[in-house]
Coordinates of C-alpha atoms and ligand atoms in Angstrom, one line a residue:
Chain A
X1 CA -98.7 -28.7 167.4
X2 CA -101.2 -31.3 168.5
X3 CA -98.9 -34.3 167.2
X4 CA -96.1 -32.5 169.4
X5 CA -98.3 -32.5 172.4
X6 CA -99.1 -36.5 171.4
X7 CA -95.2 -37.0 171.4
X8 CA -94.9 -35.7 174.5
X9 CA -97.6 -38.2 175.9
X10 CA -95.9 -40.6 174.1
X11 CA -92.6 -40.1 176.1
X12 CA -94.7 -39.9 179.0
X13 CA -95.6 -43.8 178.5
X14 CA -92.4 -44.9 178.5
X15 CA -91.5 -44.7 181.9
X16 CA -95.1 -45.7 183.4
X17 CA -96.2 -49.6 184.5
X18 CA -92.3 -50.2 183.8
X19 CA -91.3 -54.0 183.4
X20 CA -88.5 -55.7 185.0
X21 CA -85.2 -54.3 184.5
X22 CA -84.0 -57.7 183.7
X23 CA -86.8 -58.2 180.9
X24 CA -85.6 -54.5 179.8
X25 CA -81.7 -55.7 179.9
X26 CA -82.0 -58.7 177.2
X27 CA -84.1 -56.5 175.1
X28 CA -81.7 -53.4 174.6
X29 CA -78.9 -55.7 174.0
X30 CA -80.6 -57.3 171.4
X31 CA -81.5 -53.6 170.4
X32 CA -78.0 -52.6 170.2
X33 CA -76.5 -55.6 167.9
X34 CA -79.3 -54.7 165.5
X35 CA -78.8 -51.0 165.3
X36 CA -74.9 -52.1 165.1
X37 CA -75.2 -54.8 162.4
X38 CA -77.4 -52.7 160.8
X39 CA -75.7 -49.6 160.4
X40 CA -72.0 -50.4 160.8
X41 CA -70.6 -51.1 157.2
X42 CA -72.7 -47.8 155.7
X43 CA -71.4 -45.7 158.6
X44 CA -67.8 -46.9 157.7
X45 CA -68.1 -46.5 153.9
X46 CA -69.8 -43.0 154.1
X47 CA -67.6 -41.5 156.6
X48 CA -64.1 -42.6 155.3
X49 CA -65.5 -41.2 151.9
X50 CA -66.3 -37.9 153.3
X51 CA -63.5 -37.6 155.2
X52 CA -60.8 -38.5 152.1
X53 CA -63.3 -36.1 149.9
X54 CA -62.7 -33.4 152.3
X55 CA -59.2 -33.1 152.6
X56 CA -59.2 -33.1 148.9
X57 CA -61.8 -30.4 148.5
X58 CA -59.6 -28.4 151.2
X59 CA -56.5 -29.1 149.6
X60 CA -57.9 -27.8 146.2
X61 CA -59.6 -24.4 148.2
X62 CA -55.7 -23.7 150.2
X63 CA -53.4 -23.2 147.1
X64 CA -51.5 -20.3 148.2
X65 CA -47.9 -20.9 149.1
X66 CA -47.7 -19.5 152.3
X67 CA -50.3 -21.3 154.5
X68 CA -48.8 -24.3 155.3
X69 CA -50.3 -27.8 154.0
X70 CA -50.9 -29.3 157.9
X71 CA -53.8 -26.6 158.0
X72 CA -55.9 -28.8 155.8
X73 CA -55.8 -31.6 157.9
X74 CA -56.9 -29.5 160.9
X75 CA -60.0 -28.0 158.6
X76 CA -61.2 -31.5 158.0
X77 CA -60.8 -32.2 161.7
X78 CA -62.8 -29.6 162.8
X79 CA -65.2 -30.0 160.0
X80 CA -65.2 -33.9 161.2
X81 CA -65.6 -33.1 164.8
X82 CA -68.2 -30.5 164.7
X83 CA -70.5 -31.7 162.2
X84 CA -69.8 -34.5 159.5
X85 CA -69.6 -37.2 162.5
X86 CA -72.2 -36.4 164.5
X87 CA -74.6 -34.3 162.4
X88 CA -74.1 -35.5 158.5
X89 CA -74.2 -39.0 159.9
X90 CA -77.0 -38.8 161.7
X91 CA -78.8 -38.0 158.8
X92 CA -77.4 -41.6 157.5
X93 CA -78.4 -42.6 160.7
X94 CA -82.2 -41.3 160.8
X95 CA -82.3 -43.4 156.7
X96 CA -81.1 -46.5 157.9
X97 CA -81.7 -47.0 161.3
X98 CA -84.9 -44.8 162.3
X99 CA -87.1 -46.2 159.0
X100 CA -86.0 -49.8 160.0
X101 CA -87.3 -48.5 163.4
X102 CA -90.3 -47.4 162.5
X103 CA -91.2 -49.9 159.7
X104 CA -90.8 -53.0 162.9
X105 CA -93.2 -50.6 164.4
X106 CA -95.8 -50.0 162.3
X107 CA -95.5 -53.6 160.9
X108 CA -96.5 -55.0 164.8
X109 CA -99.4 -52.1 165.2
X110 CA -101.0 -53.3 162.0
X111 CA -100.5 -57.2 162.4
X112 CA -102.1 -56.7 166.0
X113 CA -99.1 -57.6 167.8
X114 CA -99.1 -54.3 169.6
X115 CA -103.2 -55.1 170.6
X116 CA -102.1 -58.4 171.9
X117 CA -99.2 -56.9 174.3
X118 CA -101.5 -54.2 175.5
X119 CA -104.2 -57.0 176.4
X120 CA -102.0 -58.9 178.4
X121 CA -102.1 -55.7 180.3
X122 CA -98.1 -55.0 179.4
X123 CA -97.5 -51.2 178.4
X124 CA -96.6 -51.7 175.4
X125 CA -94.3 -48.5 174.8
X126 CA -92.4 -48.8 177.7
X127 CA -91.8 -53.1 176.5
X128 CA -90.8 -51.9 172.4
X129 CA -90.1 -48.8 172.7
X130 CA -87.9 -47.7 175.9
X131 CA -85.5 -50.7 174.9
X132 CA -84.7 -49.1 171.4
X133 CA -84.6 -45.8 173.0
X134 CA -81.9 -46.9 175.6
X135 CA -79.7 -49.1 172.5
X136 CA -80.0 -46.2 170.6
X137 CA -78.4 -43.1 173.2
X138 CA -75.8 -45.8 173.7
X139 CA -75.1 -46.9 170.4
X140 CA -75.2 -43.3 168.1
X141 CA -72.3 -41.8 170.1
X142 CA -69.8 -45.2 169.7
X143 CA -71.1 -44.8 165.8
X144 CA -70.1 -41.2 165.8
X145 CA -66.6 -42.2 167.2
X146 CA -65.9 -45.0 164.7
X147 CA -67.1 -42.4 161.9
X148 CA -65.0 -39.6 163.2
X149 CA -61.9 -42.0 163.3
X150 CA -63.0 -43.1 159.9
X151 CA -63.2 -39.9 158.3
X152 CA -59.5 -38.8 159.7
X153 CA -58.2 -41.9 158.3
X154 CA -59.4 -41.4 155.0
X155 CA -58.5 -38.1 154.5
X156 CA -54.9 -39.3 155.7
X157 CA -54.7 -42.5 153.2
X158 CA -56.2 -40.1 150.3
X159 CA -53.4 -37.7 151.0
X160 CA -50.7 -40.4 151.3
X161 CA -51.8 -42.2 147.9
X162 CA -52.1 -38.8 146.0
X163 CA -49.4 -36.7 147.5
X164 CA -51.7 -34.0 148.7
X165 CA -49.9 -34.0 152.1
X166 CA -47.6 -36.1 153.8
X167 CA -48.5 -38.4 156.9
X168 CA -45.9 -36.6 159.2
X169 CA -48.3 -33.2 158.3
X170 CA -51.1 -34.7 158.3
X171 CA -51.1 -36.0 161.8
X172 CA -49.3 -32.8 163.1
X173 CA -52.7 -30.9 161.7
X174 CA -55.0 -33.3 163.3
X175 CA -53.1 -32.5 166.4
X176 CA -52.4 -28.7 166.1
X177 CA -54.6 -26.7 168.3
X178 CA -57.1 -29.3 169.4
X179 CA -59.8 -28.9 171.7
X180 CA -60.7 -31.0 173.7
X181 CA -64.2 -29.4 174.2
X182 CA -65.5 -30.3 170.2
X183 CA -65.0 -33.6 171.4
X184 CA -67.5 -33.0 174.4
X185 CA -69.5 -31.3 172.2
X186 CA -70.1 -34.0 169.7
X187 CA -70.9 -36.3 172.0
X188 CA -73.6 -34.2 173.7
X189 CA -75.0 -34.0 169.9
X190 CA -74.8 -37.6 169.8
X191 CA -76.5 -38.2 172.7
X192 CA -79.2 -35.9 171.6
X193 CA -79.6 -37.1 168.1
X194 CA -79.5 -40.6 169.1
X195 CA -82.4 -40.0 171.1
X196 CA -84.3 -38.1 168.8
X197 CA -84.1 -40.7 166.1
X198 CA -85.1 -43.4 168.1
X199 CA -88.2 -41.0 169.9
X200 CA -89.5 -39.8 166.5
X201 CA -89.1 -43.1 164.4
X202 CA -90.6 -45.3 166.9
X203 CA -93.6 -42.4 167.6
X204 CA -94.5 -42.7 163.8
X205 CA -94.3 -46.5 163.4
X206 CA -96.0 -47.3 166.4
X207 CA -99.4 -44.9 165.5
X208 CA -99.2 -46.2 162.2
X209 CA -103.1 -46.6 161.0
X210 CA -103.9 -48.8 158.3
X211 CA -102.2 -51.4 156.2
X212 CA -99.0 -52.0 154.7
X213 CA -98.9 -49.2 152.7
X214 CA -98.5 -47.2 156.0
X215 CA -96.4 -48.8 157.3
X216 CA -94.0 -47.3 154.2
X217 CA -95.5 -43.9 154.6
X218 CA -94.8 -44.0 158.4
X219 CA -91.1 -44.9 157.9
X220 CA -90.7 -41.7 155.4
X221 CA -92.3 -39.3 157.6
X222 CA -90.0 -40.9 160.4
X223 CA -87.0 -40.5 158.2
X224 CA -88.3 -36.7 157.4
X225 CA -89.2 -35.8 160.7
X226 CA -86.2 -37.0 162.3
X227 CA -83.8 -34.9 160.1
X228 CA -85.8 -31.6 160.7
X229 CA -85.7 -32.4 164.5
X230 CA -81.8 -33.5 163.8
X231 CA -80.9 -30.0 162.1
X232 CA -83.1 -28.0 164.6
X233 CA -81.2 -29.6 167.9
X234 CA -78.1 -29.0 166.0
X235 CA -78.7 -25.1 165.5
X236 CA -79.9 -24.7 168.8
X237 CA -77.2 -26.7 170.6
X238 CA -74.5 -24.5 169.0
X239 CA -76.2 -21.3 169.7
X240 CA -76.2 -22.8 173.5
X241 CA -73.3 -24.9 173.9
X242 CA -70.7 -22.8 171.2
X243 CA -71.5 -19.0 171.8
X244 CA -69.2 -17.0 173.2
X245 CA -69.7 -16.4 176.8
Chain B
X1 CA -119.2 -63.0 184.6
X2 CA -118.8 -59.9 181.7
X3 CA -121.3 -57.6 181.4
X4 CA -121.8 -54.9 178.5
X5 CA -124.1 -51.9 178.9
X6 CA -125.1 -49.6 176.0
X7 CA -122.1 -50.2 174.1
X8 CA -121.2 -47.5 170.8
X9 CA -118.7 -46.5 168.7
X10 CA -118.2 -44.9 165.4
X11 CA -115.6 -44.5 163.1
X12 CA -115.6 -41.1 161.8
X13 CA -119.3 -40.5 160.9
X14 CA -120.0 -43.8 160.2
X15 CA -121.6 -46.1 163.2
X16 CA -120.2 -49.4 163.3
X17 CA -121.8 -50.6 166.8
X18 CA -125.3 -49.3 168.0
X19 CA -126.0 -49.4 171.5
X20 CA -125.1 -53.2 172.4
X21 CA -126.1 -54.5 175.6
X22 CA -125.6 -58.2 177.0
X23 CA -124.3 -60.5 179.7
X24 CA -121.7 -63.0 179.1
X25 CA -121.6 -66.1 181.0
X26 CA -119.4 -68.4 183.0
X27 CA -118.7 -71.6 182.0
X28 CA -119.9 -72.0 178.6
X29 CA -119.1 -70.8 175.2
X30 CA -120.4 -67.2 174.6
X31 CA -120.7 -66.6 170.6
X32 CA -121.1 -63.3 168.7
X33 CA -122.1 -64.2 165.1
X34 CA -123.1 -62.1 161.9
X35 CA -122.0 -61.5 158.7
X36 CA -118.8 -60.2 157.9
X37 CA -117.9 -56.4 158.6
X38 CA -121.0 -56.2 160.9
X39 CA -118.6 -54.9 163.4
X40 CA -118.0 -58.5 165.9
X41 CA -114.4 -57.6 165.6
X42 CA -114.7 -54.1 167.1
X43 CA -116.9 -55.4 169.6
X44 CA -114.7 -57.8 171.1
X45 CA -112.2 -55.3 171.0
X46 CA -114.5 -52.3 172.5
X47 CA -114.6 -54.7 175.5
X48 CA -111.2 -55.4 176.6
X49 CA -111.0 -51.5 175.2
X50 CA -108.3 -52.0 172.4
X51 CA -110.8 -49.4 171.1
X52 CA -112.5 -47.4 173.1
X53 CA -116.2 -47.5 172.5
X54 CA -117.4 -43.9 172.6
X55 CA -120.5 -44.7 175.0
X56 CA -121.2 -47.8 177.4
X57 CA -119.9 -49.5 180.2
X58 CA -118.2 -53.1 180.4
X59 CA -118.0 -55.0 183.7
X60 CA -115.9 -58.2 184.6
X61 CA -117.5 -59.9 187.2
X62 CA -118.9 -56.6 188.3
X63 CA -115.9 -55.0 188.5
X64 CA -116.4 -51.6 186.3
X65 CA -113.6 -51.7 183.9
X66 CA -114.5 -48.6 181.9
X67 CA -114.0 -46.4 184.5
X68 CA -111.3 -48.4 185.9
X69 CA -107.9 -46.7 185.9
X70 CA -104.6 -47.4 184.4
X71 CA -103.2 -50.2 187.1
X72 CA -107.3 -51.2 187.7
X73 CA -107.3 -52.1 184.0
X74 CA -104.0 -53.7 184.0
X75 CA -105.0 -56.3 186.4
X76 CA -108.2 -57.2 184.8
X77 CA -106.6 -57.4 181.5
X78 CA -104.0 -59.8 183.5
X79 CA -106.5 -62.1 183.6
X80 CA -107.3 -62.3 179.6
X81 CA -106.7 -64.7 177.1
X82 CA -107.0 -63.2 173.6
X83 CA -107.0 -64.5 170.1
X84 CA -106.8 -62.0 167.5
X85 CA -108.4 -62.7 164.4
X86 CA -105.3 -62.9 162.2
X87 CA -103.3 -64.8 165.2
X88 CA -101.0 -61.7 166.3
X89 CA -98.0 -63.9 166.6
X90 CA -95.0 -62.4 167.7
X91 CA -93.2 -62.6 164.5
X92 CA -89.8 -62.3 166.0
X93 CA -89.9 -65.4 168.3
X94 CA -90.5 -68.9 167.7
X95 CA -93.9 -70.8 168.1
X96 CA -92.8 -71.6 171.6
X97 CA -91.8 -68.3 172.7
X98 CA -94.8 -66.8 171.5
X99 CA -96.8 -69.4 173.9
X100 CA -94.2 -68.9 176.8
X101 CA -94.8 -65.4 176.8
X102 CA -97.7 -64.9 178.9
X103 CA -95.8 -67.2 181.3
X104 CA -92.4 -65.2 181.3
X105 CA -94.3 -61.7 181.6
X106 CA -97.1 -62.3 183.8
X107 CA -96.6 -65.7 185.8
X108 CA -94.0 -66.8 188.7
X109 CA -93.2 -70.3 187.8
X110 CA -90.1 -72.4 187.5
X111 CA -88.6 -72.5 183.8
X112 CA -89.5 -76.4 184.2
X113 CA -93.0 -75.9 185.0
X114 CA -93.0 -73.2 182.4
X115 CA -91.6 -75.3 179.6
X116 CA -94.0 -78.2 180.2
X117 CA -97.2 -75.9 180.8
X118 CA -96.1 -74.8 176.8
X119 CA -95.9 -78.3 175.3
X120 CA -99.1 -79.4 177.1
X121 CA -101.2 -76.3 175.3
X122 CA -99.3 -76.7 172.0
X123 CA -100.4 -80.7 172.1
X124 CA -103.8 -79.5 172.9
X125 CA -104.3 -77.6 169.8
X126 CA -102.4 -80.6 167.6
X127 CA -99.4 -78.9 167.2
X128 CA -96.6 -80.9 168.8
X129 CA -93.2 -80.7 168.1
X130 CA -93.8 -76.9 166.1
X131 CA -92.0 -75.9 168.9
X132 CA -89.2 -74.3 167.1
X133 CA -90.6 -72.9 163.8
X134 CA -90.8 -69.1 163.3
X135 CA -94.4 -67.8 162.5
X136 CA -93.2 -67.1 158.9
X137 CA -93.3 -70.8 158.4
X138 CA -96.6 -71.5 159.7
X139 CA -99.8 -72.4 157.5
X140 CA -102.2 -69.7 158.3
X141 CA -104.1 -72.2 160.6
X142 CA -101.1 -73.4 162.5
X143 CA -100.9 -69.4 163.5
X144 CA -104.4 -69.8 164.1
X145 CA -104.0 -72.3 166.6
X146 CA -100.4 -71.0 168.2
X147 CA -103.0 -67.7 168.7
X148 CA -104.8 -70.3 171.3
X149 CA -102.2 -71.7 172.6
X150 CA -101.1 -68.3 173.9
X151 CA -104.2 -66.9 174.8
X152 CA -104.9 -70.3 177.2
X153 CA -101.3 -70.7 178.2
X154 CA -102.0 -69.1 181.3
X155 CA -105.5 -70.2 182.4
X156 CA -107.0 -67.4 181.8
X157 CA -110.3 -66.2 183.4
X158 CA -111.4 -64.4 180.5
X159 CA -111.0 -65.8 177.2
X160 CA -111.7 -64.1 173.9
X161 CA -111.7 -65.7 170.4
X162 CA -111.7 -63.8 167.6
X163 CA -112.8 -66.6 164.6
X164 CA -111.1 -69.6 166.2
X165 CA -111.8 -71.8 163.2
X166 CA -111.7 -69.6 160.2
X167 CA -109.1 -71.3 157.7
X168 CA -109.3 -74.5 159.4
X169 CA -110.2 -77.8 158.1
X170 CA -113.9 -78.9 159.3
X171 CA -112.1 -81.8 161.3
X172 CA -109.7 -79.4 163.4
X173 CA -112.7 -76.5 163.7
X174 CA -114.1 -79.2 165.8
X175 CA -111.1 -80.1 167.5
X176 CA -110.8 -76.2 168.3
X177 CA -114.4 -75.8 169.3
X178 CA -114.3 -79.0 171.9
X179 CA -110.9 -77.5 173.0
X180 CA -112.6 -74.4 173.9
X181 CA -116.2 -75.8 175.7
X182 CA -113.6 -78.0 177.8
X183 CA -111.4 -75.5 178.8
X184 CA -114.4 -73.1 179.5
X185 CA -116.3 -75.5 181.5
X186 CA -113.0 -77.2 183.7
X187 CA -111.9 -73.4 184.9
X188 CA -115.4 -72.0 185.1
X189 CA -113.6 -69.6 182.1
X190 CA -116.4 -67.1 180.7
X191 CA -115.4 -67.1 177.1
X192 CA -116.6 -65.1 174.2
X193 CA -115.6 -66.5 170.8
X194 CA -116.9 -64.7 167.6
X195 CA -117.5 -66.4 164.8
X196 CA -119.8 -66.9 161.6
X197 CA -119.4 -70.7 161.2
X198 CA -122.9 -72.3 161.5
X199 CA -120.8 -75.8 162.4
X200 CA -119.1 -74.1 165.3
X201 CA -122.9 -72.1 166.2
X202 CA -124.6 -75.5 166.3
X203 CA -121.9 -77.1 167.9
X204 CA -120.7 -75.0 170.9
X205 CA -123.6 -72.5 170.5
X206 CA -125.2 -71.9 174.4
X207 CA -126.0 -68.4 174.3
X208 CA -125.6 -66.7 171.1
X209 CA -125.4 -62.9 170.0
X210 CA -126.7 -62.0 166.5
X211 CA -125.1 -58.9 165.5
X212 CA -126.5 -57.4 162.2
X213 CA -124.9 -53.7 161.2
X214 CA -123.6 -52.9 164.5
X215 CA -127.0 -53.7 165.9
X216 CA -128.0 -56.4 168.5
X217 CA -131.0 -58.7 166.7
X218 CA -131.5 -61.3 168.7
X219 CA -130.4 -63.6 171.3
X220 CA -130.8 -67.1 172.6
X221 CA -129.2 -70.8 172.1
X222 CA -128.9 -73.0 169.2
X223 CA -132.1 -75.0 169.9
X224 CA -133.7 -71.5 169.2
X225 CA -132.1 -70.3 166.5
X226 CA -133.6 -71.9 163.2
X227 CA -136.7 -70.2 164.3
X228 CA -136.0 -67.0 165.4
X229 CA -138.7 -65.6 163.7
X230 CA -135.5 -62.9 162.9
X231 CA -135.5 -62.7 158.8
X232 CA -131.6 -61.5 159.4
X233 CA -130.9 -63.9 161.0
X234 CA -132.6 -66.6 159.0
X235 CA -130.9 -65.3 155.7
X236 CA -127.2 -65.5 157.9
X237 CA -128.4 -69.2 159.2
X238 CA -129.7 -71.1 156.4
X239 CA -127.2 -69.0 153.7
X240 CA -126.0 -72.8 152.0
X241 CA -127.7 -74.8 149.7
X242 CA -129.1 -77.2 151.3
X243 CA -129.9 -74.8 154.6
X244 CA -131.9 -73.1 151.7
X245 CA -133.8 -76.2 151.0
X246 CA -134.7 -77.0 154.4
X247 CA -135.8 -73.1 154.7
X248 CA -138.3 -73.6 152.1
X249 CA -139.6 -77.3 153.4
X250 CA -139.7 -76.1 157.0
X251 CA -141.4 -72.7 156.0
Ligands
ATP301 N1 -109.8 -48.9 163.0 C1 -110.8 -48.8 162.1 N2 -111.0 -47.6 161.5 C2 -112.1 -47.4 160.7 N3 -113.0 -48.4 160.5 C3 -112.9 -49.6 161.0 C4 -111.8 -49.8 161.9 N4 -111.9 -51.1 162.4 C5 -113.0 -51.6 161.8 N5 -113.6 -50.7 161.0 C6 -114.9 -50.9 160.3 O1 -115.8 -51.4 161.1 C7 -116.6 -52.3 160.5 C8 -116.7 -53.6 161.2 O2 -115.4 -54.3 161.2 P1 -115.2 -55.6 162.0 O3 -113.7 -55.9 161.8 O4 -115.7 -55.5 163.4 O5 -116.0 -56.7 161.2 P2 -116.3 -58.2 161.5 O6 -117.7 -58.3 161.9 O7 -115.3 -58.6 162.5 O8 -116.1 -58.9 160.1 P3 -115.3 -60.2 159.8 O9 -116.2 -61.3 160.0 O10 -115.0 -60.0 158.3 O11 -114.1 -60.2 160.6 C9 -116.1 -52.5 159.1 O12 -116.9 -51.8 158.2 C10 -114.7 -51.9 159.1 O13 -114.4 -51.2 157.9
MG302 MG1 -113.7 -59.8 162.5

């Protein structure tokens, strides 16, 4: 409860004793590229694997003979939509971007480099910490796209190569009753993930105590903590956002 | 001017610093010494508050900075130079970047004027022509001395060295030392430098601090300080060999 209520504070700092926007600007671009460079080729690799593992998993549940075959490709777009893209990879996400996060962090709190901003009277979580915040709201959701597109086309090349389904069905799935509003939707969850990733990771590294040591700890608890906080925004956004009216 | 009043802290239950009192002064070298872990570090830090102390009052030229608020502390910090005791280099930018950086944040100034303010400090502290290396491929002295660099880049009115010339050579210590009595006496700079080299004590040593166990022993200058009449401080003065053999002809 306490460590909530220091979050919060936390937040608070960001936006207080603010520095230039042009100081700002540099910084999350530099931000982005590294969250991009960093995360990119997993996010790829993971996603088309899901994706082609899903339609096969559907495939094998949807033997009987009279649903038709383009019903698998709409499953694993839903499934895609709604929660591998957005949710299941920002799990990845919280591993490979949020520790990396937090360990830069906790590495500059313990080597002093976070005393020596703070004495040049610079707030130092609005300088480190607002810019990764910022890359990161902007960056999660263009990840989640490139996964969802990479997830659709592996389930389609897994069910060309095998024979599972055909391209023609395939596609006409993807399309069949699509709503526009899970796109929306994932994107909001993007948004909100994105941000909590970047909040909690950078919260942990930058109270990191200690030595090196901590600074490992720190990134574990950030990875931890962020997928709690991950699969607790995502319950609560469906109940809000998904509920029948 | 800085002035520290009844200064504390503890860490948990133990008590690292036990009410410190003392005035710093303009324009020469103000040195904290004492054996290591006596708690010089947290002091210096206590005063520019990178920890708070949990009792006592710190004033920069009477201005009360304890009970300052958030922008009233801002702009007295603005005015600090600060070398951390393990250099706290930026370890993303180069040597050069890591001395602009006061510049870029804090200072309006031409890029020109900007660029030649850096080379002119990193001459100062020998290190010409470092320009480009990354902090990873410094000696740990050469981070040492990019750590003053940064924290004079700006003229600052308050300087603070944390061990300037531990892990230098005994030739550059005293490069470092003179580099700091200059600098302190051209800008009228009132500079605290901790240390617990006698060479730097007896060199630069005005108006000296003996810390002991987080407690204040004794103060005075250098002439005074082989006879104290402090034991501490004898045993932390004359702790070499032949220090030890003047001890026993002198006593
Ligand atoms: N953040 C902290 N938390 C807990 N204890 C601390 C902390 N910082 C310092 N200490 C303790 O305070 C004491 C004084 O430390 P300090 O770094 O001030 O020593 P020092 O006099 O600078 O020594 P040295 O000459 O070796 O640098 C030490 O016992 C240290 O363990
Ligand atoms: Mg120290």
């Amino acid at each position: 409860m306490k460590e909530i209520g220091k979050y919060f504070i936390f937040l608070g700092y960001l936006f207080t004793n603010r520095e230039s926007f042009k100081t700002h600007y540099s910084l999350i671009l530099d931000e982005c590229v590294r969250i991009g460079v960093n995360s990119i080729f997993l996010f790829v690799l993971v996603s088309t694997f899901i994706g082609a593992v899903s339609t096969v998993q559907t495939a094998f549940n949807l033997v009987a003979p009279y649903i038709p075959k383009y019903v698998i490709s709409q499953v694993v777009r839903e499934m895609t939509v709604l929660e591998l893209a957005p949710t299941v990879m920002a799990i990845v996400y919280a591993g490979k971007v949020g520790s990396s996060m937090s360990g830069n962090l906790g590495t500059m709190r313990i080597t002093e480099q976070i005393d020596a901003l703070e004495v040049m009277g610079i707030n130092s979580i609005n300088y480190l910490v607002l810019p990764k915040i910022v890359a990161s709201v902007l960056m999660y959701p263009l990840l989640v796209i490139v996964s969802g597109v990479c997830a659709l086309m592996g389930g389609y090349l897994v069910g060309m190569i095998t024979g599972i389904l055909a391209p023609t069905e395939y596609i006409y799935g993807v399309r069949y009753l699509f709503n526009e509003f899970t796109i929306t939707f994932a994107l909001i969850k993007a948004v909100t993930f994105g941000f909590l990733v970047a909040s909690i990771s950078s919260y942990k590294g930058y109270y990191t105590e200690g030595g090196a040591l901590e600074v490992g700890i720190s990134s574990t608890k950030a990875v931890t903590t962020s997928v709690i906080a991950i699969l607790l925004a995502d319950y609560l956004l469906a109940q809000l956002l998904l509920s029948p009216a | 001017m800085i002035e520290i009043q009844h200064i504390s802290k503890s860490f948990g239950d133990k008590k690292i610093l036990k009410d410190i009192s003392g005035t710093f002064e303009k324009g020469k070298p103000n040195l904290i010494i004492g054996a290591s872990g006596t708690g010089k570090s947290v002091l210096l830090k206590c005063i520019v508050e990178l920890v708070k102390p949990d009792e006592g009052y710190v004033f920069f030229d009477r201005r009360n900075f304890t009970e300052a608020n958030r922008n009233g502390k801002i702009e007295i910090r603005r005015e600090i130079g600060m070398l951390f005791q393990g250099g706290a280099l930026f370890d993303s930018k180069t040597v050069e970047e890591n001395v602009r950086f006061p510049l870029d944040m804090l200072a309006v100034m031409p890029k020109d004027e900007k660029q030649d303010r850096v080379n002119l400090v990193l001459n100062r502290v020998g290190l010409k022509g470092a320009n480009k290396k990354m902090p990873s491929e410094l000696s740990g002295g050469m981070r040492k001395r990019v750590g003053i660099a940064r924290a004079i880049v700006n003229n600052p009115k308050y300087l603070f060295c944390d061990e300037p010339n531990s892990g230098l050579d005994p030739q550059t210590s005293i490069l470092i030392d003179e580099l700091i009595q200059v600098l302190t006496s051209d800008y009228d700079t009132t500079t605290i430098v901790v240390t617990h080299d006698m060479n730097s004590v007896m060199g630069i040593g005005e108006n000296i601090m003996f810390l002991y166990q987080g407690e204040k022993l004794w103060e005075g200058g250098k002439d005074d300080i082989t006879h104290s009449g402090v034991e501490q401080l004898d045993d932390f003065v004359f702790a070499n060999k032949v220090m030890i053999a003047m001890r026993g002809k002198t006593s």
